[in-house]
mmCIF file of C-alpha atoms and ligand atoms in Angstrom:
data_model
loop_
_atom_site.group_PDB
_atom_site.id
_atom_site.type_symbol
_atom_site.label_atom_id
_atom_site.label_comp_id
_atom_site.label_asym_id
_atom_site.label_seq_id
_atom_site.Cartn_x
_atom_site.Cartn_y
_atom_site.Cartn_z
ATOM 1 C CA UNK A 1 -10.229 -22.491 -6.851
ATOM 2 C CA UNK A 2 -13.048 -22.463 -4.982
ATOM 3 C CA UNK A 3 -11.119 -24.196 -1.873
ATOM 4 C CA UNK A 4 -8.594 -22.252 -2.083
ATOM 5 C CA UNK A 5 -10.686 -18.911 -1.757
ATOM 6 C CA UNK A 6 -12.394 -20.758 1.389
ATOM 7 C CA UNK A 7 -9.428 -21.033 2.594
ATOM 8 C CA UNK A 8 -8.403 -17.081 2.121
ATOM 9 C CA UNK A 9 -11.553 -15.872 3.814
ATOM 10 C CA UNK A 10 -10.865 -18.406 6.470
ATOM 11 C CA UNK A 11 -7.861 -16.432 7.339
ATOM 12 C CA UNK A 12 -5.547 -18.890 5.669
ATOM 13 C CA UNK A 13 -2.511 -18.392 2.996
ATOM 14 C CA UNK A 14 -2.860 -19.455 -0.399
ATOM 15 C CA UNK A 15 0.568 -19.408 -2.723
ATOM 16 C CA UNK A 16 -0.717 -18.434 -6.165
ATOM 17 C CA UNK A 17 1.054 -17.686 -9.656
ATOM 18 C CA UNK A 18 1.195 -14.284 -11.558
ATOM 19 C CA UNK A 19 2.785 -13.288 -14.532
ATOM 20 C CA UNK A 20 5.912 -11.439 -12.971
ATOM 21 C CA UNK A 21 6.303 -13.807 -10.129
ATOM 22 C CA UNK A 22 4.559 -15.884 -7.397
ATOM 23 C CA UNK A 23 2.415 -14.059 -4.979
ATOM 24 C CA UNK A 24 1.919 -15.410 -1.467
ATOM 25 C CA UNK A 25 -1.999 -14.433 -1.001
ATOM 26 C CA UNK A 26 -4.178 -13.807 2.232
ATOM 27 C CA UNK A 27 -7.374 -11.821 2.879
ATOM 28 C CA UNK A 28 -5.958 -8.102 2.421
ATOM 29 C CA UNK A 29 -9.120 -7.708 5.070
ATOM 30 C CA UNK A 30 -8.259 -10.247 7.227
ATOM 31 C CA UNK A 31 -5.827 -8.938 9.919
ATOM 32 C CA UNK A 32 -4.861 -12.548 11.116
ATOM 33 C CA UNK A 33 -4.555 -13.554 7.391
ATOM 34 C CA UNK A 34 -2.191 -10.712 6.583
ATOM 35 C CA UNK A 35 -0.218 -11.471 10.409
ATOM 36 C CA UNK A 36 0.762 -14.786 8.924
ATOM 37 C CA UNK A 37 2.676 -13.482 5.631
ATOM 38 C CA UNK A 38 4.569 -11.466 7.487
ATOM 39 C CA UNK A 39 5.559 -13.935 9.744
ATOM 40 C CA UNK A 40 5.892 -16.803 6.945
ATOM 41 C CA UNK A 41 8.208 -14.840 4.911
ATOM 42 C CA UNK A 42 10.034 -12.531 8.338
ATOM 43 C CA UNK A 43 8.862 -9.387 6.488
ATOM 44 C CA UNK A 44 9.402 -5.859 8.872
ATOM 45 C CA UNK A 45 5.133 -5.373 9.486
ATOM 46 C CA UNK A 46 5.763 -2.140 8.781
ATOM 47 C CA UNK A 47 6.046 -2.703 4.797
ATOM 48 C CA UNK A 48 3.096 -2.500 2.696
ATOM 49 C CA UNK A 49 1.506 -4.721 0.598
ATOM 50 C CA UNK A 50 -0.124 -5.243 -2.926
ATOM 51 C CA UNK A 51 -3.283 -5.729 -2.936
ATOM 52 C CA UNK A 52 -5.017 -7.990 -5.885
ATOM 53 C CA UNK A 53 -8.446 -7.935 -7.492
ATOM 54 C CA UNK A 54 -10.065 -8.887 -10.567
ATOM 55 C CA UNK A 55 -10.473 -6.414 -12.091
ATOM 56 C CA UNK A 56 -10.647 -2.293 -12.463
ATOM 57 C CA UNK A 57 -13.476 -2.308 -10.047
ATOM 58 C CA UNK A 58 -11.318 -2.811 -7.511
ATOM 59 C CA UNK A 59 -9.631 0.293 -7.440
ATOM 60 C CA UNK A 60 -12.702 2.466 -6.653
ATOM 61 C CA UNK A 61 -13.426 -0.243 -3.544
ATOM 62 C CA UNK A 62 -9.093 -0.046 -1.993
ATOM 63 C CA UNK A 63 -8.345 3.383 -3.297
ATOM 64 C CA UNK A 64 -9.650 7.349 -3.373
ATOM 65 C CA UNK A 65 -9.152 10.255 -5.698
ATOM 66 C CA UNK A 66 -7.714 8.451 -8.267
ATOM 67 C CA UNK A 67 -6.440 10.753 -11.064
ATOM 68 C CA UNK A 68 -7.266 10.325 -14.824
ATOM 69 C CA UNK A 69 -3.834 9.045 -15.644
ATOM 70 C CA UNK A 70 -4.045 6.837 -13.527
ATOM 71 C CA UNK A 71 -7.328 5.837 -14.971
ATOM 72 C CA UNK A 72 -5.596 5.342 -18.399
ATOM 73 C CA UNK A 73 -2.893 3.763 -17.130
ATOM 74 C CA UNK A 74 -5.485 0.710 -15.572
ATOM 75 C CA UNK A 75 -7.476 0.898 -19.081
ATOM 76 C CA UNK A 76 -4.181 0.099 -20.493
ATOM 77 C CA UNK A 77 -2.188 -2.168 -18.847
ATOM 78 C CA UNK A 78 -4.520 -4.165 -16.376
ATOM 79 C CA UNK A 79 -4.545 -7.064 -16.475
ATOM 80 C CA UNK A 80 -0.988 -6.799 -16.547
ATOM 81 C CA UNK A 81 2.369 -6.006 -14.420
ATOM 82 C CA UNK A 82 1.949 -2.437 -13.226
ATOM 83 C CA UNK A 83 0.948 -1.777 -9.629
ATOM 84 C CA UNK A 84 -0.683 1.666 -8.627
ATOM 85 C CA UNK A 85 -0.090 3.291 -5.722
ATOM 86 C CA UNK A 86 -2.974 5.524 -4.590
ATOM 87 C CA UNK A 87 -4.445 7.225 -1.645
ATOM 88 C CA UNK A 88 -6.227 4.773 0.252
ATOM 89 C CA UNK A 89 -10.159 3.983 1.026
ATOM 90 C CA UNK A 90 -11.436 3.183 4.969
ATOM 91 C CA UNK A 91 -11.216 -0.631 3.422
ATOM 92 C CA UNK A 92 -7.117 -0.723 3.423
ATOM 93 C CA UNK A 93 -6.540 -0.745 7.050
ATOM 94 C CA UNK A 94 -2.686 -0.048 8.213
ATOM 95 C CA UNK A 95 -1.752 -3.846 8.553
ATOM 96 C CA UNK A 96 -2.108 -3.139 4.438
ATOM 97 C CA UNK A 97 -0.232 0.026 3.721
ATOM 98 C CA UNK A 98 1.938 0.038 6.792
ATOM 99 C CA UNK A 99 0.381 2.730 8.414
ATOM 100 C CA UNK A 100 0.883 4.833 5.017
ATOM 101 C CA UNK A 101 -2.333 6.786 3.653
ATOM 102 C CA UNK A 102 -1.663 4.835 0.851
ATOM 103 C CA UNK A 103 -2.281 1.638 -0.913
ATOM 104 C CA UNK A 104 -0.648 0.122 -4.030
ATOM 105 C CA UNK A 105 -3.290 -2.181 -6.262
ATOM 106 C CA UNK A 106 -2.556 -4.428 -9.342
ATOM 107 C CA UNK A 107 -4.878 -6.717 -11.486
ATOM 108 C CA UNK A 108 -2.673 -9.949 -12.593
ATOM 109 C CA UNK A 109 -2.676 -11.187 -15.945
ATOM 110 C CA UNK A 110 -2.607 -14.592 -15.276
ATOM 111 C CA UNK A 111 -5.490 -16.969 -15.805
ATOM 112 C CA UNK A 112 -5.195 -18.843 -12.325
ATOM 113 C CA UNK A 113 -4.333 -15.704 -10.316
ATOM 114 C CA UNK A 114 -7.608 -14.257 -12.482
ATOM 115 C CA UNK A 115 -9.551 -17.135 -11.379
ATOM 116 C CA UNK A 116 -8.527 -17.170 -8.101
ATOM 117 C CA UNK A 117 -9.908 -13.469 -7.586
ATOM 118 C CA UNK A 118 -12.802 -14.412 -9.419
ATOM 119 C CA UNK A 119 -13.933 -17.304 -6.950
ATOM 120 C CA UNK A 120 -12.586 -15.169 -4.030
ATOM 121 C CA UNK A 121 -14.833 -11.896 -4.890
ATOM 122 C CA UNK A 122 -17.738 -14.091 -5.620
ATOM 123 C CA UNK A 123 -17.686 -15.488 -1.738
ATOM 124 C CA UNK A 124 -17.597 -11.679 -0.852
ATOM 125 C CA UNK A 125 -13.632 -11.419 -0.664
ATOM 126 C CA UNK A 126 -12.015 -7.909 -1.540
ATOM 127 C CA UNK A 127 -8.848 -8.182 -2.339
ATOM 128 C CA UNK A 128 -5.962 -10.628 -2.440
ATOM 129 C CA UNK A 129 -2.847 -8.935 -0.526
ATOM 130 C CA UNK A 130 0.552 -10.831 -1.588
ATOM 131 C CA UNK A 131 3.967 -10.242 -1.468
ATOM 132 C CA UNK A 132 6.051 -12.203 -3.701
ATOM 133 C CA UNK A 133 5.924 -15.404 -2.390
ATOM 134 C CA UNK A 134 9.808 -15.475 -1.044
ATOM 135 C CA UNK A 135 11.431 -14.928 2.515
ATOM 136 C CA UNK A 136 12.429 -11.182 3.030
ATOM 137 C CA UNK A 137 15.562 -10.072 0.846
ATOM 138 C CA UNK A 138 15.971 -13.377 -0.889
ATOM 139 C CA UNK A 139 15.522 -13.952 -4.725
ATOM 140 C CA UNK A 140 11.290 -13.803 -5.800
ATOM 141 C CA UNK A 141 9.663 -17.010 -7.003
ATOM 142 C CA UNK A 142 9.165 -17.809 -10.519
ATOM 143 C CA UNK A 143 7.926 -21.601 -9.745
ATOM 144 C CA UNK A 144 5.936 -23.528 -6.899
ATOM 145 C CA UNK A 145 8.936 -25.447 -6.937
ATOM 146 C CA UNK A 146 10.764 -22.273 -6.151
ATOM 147 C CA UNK A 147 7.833 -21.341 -3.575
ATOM 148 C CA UNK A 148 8.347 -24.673 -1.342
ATOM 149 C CA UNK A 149 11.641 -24.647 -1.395
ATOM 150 C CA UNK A 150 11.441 -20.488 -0.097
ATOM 151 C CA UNK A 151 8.658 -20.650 2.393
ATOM 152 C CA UNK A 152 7.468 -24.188 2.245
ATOM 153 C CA UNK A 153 8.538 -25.446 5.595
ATOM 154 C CA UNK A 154 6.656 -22.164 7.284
ATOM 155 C CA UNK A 155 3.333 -23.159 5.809
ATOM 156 C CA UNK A 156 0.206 -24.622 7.494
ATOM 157 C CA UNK A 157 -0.603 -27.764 6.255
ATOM 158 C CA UNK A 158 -3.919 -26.439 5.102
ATOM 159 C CA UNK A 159 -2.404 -23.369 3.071
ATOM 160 C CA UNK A 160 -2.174 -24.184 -0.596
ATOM 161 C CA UNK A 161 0.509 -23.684 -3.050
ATOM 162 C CA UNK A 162 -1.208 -23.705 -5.945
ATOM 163 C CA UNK A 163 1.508 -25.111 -9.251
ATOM 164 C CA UNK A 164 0.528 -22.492 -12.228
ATOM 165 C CA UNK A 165 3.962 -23.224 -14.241
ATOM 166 C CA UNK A 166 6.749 -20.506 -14.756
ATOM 167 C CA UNK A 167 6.257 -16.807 -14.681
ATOM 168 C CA UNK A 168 6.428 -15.615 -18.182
ATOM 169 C CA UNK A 169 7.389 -12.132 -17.590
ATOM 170 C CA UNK A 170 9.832 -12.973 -14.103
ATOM 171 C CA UNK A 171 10.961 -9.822 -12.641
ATOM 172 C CA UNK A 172 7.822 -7.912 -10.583
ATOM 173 C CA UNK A 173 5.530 -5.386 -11.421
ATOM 174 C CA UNK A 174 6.512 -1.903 -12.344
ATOM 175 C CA UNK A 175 4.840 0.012 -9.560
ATOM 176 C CA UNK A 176 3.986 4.167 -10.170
ATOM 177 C CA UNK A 177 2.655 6.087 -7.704
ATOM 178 C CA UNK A 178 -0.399 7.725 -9.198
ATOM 179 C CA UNK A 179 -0.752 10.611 -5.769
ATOM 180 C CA UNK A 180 0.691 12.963 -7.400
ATOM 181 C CA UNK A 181 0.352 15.463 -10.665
ATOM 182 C CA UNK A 182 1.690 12.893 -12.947
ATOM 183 C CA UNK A 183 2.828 8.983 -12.693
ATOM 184 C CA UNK A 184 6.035 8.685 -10.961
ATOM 185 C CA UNK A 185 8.086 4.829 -11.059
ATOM 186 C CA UNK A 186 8.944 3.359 -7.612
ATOM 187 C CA UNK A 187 9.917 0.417 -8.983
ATOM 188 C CA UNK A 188 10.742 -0.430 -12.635
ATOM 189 C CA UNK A 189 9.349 -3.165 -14.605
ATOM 190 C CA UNK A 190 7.737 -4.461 -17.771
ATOM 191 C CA UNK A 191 5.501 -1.448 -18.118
ATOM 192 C CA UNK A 192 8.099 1.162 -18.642
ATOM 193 C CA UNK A 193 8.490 4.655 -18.431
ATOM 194 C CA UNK A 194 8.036 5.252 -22.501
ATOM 195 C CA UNK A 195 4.525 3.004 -22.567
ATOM 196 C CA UNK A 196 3.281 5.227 -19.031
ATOM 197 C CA UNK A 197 4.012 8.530 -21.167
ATOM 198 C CA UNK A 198 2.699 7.151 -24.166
ATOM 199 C CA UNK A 199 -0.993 6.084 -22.158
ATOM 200 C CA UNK A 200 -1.147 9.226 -19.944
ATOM 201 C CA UNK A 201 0.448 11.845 -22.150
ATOM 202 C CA UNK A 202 2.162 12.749 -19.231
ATOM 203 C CA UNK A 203 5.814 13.091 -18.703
ATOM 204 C CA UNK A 204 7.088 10.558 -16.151
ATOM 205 C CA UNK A 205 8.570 11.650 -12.947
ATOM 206 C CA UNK A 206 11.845 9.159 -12.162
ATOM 207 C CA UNK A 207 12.671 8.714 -8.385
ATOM 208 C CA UNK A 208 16.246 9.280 -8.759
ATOM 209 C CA UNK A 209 17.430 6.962 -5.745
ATOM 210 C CA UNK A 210 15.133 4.463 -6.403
ATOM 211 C CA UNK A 211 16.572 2.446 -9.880
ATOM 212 C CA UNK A 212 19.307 2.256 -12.580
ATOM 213 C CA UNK A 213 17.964 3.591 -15.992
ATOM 214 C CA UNK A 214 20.762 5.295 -17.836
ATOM 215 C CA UNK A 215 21.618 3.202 -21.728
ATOM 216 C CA UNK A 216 25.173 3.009 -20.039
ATOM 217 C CA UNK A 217 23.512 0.252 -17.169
ATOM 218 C CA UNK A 218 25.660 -0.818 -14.257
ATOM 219 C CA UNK A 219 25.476 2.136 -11.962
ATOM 220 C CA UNK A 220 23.516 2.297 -8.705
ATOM 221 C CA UNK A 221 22.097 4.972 -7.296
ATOM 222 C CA UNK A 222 20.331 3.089 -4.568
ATOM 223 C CA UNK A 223 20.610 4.905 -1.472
ATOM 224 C CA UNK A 224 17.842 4.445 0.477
ATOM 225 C CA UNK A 225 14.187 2.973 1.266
ATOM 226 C CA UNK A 226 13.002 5.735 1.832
ATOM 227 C CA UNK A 227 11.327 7.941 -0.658
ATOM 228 C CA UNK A 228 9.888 11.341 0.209
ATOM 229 C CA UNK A 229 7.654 12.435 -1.353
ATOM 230 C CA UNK A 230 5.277 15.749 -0.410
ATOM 231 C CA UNK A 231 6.753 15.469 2.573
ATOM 232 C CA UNK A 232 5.355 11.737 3.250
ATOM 233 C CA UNK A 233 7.979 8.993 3.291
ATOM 234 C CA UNK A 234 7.438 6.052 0.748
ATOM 235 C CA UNK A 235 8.625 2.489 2.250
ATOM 236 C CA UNK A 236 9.582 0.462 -0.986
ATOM 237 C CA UNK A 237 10.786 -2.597 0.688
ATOM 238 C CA UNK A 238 11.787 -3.785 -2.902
ATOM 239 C CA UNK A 239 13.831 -0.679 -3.290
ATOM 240 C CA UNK A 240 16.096 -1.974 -0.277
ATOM 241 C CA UNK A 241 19.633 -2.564 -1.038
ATOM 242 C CA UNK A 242 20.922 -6.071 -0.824
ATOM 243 C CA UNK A 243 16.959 -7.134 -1.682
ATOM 244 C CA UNK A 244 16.319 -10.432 -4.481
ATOM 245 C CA UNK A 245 19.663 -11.501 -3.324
ATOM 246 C CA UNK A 246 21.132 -15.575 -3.873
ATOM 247 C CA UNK A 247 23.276 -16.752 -1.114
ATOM 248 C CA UNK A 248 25.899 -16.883 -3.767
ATOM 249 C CA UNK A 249 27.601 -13.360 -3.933
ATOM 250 C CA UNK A 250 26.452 -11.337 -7.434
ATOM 251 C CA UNK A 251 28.875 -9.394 -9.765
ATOM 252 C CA UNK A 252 28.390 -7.548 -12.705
ATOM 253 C CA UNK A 253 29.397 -7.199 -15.901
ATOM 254 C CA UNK A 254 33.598 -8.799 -15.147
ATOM 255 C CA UNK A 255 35.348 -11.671 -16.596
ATOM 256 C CA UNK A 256 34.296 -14.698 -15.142
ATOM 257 C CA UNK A 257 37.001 -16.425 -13.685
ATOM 258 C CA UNK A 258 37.021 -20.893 -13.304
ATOM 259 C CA UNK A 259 34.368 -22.240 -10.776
ATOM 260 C CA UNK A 260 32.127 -18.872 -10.881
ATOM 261 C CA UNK A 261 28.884 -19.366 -12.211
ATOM 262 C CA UNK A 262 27.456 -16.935 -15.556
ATOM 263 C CA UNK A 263 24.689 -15.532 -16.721
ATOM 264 C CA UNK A 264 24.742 -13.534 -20.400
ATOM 265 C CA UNK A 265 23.224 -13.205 -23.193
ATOM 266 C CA UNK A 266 23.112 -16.193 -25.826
ATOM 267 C CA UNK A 267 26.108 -14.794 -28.171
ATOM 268 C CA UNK A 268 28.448 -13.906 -25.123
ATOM 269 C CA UNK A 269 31.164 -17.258 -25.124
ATOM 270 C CA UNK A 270 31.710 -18.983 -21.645
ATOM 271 C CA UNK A 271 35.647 -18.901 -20.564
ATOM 272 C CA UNK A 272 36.921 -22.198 -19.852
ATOM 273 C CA UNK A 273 35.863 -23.674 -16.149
ATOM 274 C CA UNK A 274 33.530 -21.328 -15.769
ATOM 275 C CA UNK A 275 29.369 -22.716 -14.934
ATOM 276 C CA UNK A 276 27.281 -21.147 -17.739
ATOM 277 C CA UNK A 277 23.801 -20.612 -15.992
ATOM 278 C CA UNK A 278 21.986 -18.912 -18.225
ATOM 279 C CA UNK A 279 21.967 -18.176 -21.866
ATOM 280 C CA UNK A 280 18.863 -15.934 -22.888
ATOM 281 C CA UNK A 281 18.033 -15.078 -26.551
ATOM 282 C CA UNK A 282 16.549 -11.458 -25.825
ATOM 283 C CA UNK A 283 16.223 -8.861 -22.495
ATOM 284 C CA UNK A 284 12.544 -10.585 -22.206
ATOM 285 C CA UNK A 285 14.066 -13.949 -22.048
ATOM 286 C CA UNK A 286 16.626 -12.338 -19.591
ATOM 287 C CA UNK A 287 14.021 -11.421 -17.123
ATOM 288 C CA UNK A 288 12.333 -14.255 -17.048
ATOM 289 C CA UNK A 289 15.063 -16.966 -16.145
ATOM 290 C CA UNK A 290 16.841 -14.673 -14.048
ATOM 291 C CA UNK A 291 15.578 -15.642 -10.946
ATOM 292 C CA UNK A 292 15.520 -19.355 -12.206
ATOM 293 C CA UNK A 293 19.364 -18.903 -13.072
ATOM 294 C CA UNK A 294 20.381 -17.211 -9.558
ATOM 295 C CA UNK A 295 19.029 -20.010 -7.588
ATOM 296 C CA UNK A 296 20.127 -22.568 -9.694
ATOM 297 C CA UNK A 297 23.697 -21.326 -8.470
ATOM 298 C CA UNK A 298 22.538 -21.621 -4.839
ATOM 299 C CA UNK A 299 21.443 -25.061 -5.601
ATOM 300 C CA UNK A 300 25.138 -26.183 -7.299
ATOM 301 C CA UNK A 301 26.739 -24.705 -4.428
ATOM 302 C CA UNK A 302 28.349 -21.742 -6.577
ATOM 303 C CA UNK A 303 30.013 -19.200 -3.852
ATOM 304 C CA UNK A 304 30.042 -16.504 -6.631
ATOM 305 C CA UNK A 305 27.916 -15.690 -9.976
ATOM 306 C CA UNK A 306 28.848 -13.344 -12.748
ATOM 307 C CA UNK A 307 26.365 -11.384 -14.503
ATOM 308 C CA UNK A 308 26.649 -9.466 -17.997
ATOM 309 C CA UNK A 309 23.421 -7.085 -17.516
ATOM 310 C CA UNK A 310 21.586 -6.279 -20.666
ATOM 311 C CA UNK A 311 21.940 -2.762 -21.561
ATOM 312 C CA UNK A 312 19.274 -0.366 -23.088
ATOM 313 C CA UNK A 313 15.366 0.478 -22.029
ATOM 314 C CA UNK A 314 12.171 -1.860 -21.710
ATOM 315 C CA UNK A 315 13.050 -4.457 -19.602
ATOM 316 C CA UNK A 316 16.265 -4.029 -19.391
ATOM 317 C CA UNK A 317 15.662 -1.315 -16.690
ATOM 318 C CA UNK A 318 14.043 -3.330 -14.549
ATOM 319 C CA UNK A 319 16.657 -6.165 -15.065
ATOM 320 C CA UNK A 320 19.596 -3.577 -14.101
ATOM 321 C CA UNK A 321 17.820 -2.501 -10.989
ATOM 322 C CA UNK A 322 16.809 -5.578 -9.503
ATOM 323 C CA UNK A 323 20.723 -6.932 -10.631
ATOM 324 C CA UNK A 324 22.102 -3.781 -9.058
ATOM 325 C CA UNK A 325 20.181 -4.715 -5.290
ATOM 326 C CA UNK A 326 21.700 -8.548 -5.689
ATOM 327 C CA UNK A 327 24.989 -7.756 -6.261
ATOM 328 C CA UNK A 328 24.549 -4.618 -3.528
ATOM 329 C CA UNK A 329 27.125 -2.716 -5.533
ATOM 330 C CA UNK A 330 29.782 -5.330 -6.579
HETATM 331 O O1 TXA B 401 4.761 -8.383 -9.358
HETATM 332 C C1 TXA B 401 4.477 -8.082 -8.194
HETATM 333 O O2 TXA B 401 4.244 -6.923 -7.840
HETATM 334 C C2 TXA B 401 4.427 -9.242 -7.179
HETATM 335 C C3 TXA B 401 3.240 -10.132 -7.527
HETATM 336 C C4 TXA B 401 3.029 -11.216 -6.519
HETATM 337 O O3 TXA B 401 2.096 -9.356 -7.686
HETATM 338 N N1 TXA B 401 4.322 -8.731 -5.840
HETATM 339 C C5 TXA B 401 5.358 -8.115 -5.226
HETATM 340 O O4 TXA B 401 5.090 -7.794 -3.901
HETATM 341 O O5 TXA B 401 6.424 -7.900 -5.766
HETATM 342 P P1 TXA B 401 6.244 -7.383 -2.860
HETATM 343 O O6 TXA B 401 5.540 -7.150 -1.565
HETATM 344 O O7 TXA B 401 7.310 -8.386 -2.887
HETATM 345 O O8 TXA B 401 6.715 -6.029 -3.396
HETATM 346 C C6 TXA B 401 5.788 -4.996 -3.408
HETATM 347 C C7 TXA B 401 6.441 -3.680 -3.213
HETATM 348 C C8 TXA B 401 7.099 -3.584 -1.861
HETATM 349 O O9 TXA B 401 8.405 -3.068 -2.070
HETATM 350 C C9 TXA B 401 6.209 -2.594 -1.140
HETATM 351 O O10 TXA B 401 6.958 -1.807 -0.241
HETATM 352 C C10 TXA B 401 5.631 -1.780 -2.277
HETATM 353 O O11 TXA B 401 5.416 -2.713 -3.266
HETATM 354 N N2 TXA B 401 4.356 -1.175 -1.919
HETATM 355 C C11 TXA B 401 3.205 -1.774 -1.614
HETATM 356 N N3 TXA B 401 2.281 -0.888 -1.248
HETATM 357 C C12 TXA B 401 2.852 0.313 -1.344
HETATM 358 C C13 TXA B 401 2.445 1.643 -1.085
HETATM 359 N N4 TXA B 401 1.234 1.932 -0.627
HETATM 360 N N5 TXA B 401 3.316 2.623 -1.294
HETATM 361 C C14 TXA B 401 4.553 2.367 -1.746
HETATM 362 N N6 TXA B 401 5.011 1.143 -1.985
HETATM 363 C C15 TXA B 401 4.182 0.134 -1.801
HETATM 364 MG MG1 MG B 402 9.211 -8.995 -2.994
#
């Protein structure tokens, strides 16, 4: 650990695991740092990044004005997978937020990530900025396997990839922009609309063209990156259509014909000839092979992949959105 956060403040990349999915870290002060994940996984520099500490701290060091609930919200669920977005302190510079006046912050709960941040914040580090560790639009890393085989052949041979097992919850954080008068979800995960309510006491605002969260599932409303809000655009790279896409081609929720590959739910039979991926037990289950399951078709050489989406709330909302961006409407 202590190597590896060397190697951060020395400007150099360090893949690390989380508890949604792996994070590819540099220096979120380190302008040369931050250069090379854009360039490692051919990001637009104009999206913004996550930044990572250790702890609630943080936030009064990367952010400004932070509201109550969003106060109560970091009390609740940090560590955990929820990323605030807030207005930023002079500390995130624009190679951060993209030039936005904003900056999103999260505190992993994951015991190397956690250590990680530890060792890097006691050599004076500030923050840990990382994307999922993944090249742009492709499916997010849930293993270091899955992390060399994305971005390994861009690496230094200094930078680290540092093997933490699989990602137990495996879709990425919920993230809720906290700049307004109440919590409003950019991006859906495992902290869900219900448990923000239920810590703020404040009624969630819902970006309409931003995720899938009616009980009836498959529809997209995607429409757009762009989110405006008080007259400021939002750039949610992860809100992109055709974003945490296999090479294979995604559809939802139809009969799986011979040769496709399949993803469903344990009790759902697979048709004759057709390449069962995936069988989870439970929507938690779901999200966390998911990823594992979509490039295990790229690896078999599957052209197409079925998916039955879980229906329902929790999880399943963040399942259905990221599902609904693979298959880009199929
Ligand atoms: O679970 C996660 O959040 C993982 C792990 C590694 O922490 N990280 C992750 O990062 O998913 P990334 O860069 O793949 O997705 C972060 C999303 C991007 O869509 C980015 O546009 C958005 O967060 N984002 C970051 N800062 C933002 C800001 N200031 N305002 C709005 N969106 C922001
Ligand atoms: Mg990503």
């Amino acid at each position: 650990m202590a190597a590896a956060a060397s190697h951060l403040v020395a400007g150099g990349l360090v893949a690390f695991p989380t508890e949604t999915v792996y994070g590819l870290g540099a220096d979120a002060c380190n302008a040369t740092g931050v250069a090379r994940i854009y360039s490692v996984k051919g990001r637009p520099s104009d999206h913004p990044l996550i930044v990572h500490v250790a702890s609630m701290d943080g936030l009064g060091e990367w952010a400004r004005e932070v509201p109550g609930y969003a106060i109560s919200l970091a009390r609740d669920f940090w560590p955990g997978p929820m990323t605030l977005v807030l207005k930023r302190s002079l500390l995130a510079k624009d190679f951060i937020t993209g030039g936005q006046d904003t900056v999103g912050v999260r505190v992993p709960n994951h015991p190397v990530a956690l250590a990680l941040l530890e060792a890097f914040e006691s050599i004076g580090g500030k923050g840990i900025a990382a994307p999922s560790a993944n090249r742009f639009g492709q499916v997010s890393p849930t293993t270091a396997a899955a992390v060399t085989e994305e971005i390994g052949e861009f690496l230094d041979s200094t930078d680290r990839i540092i093997d933490g097992g699989s990602c137990a919850v495996g879709v990425e954080s919920t993230i809720i922009d906290c700049t307004g008068d109440a919590p409003r979800i950019l991006r859906p995960g495992a902290i869900t609309a219900a448990m923000i309510e239920a810590s703020t006491g404040q009624k969630v605002v819902k970006a309409s063209n931003t995720f899938v969260d009616s009980q009836q599932g498959a529809e997209s409303t995607s429409t757009s990156n762009l989110i405006s809000l008080a007259g400021a655009e939002i750039r949610v790279s992860g809100s992109l259509e055709n974003h945490y896409a296999p090479a294979a081609k995604v559809f939802l929720c139809k009969t799986p014909t011979p040769g496709q590959g399949f993803i469903a739910h344990a009790n759902v039979q697979t048709p004759a000839g057709v390449i069962r991926l995936a069988s989870p037990n439970n929507d938690q289950e779901f999200a966390q092979i998911l990823y594992s399951a979509l490039r295990e078709a790229d690896a078999q050489g599957l052209k197409e992949v079925v998916v039955m989406q879980p229906i329902g709330i929790g999880i399943a909302v963040a399942i259905r959105d990221r599902l609904a961006r693979a298959s880009n409407g199929r």
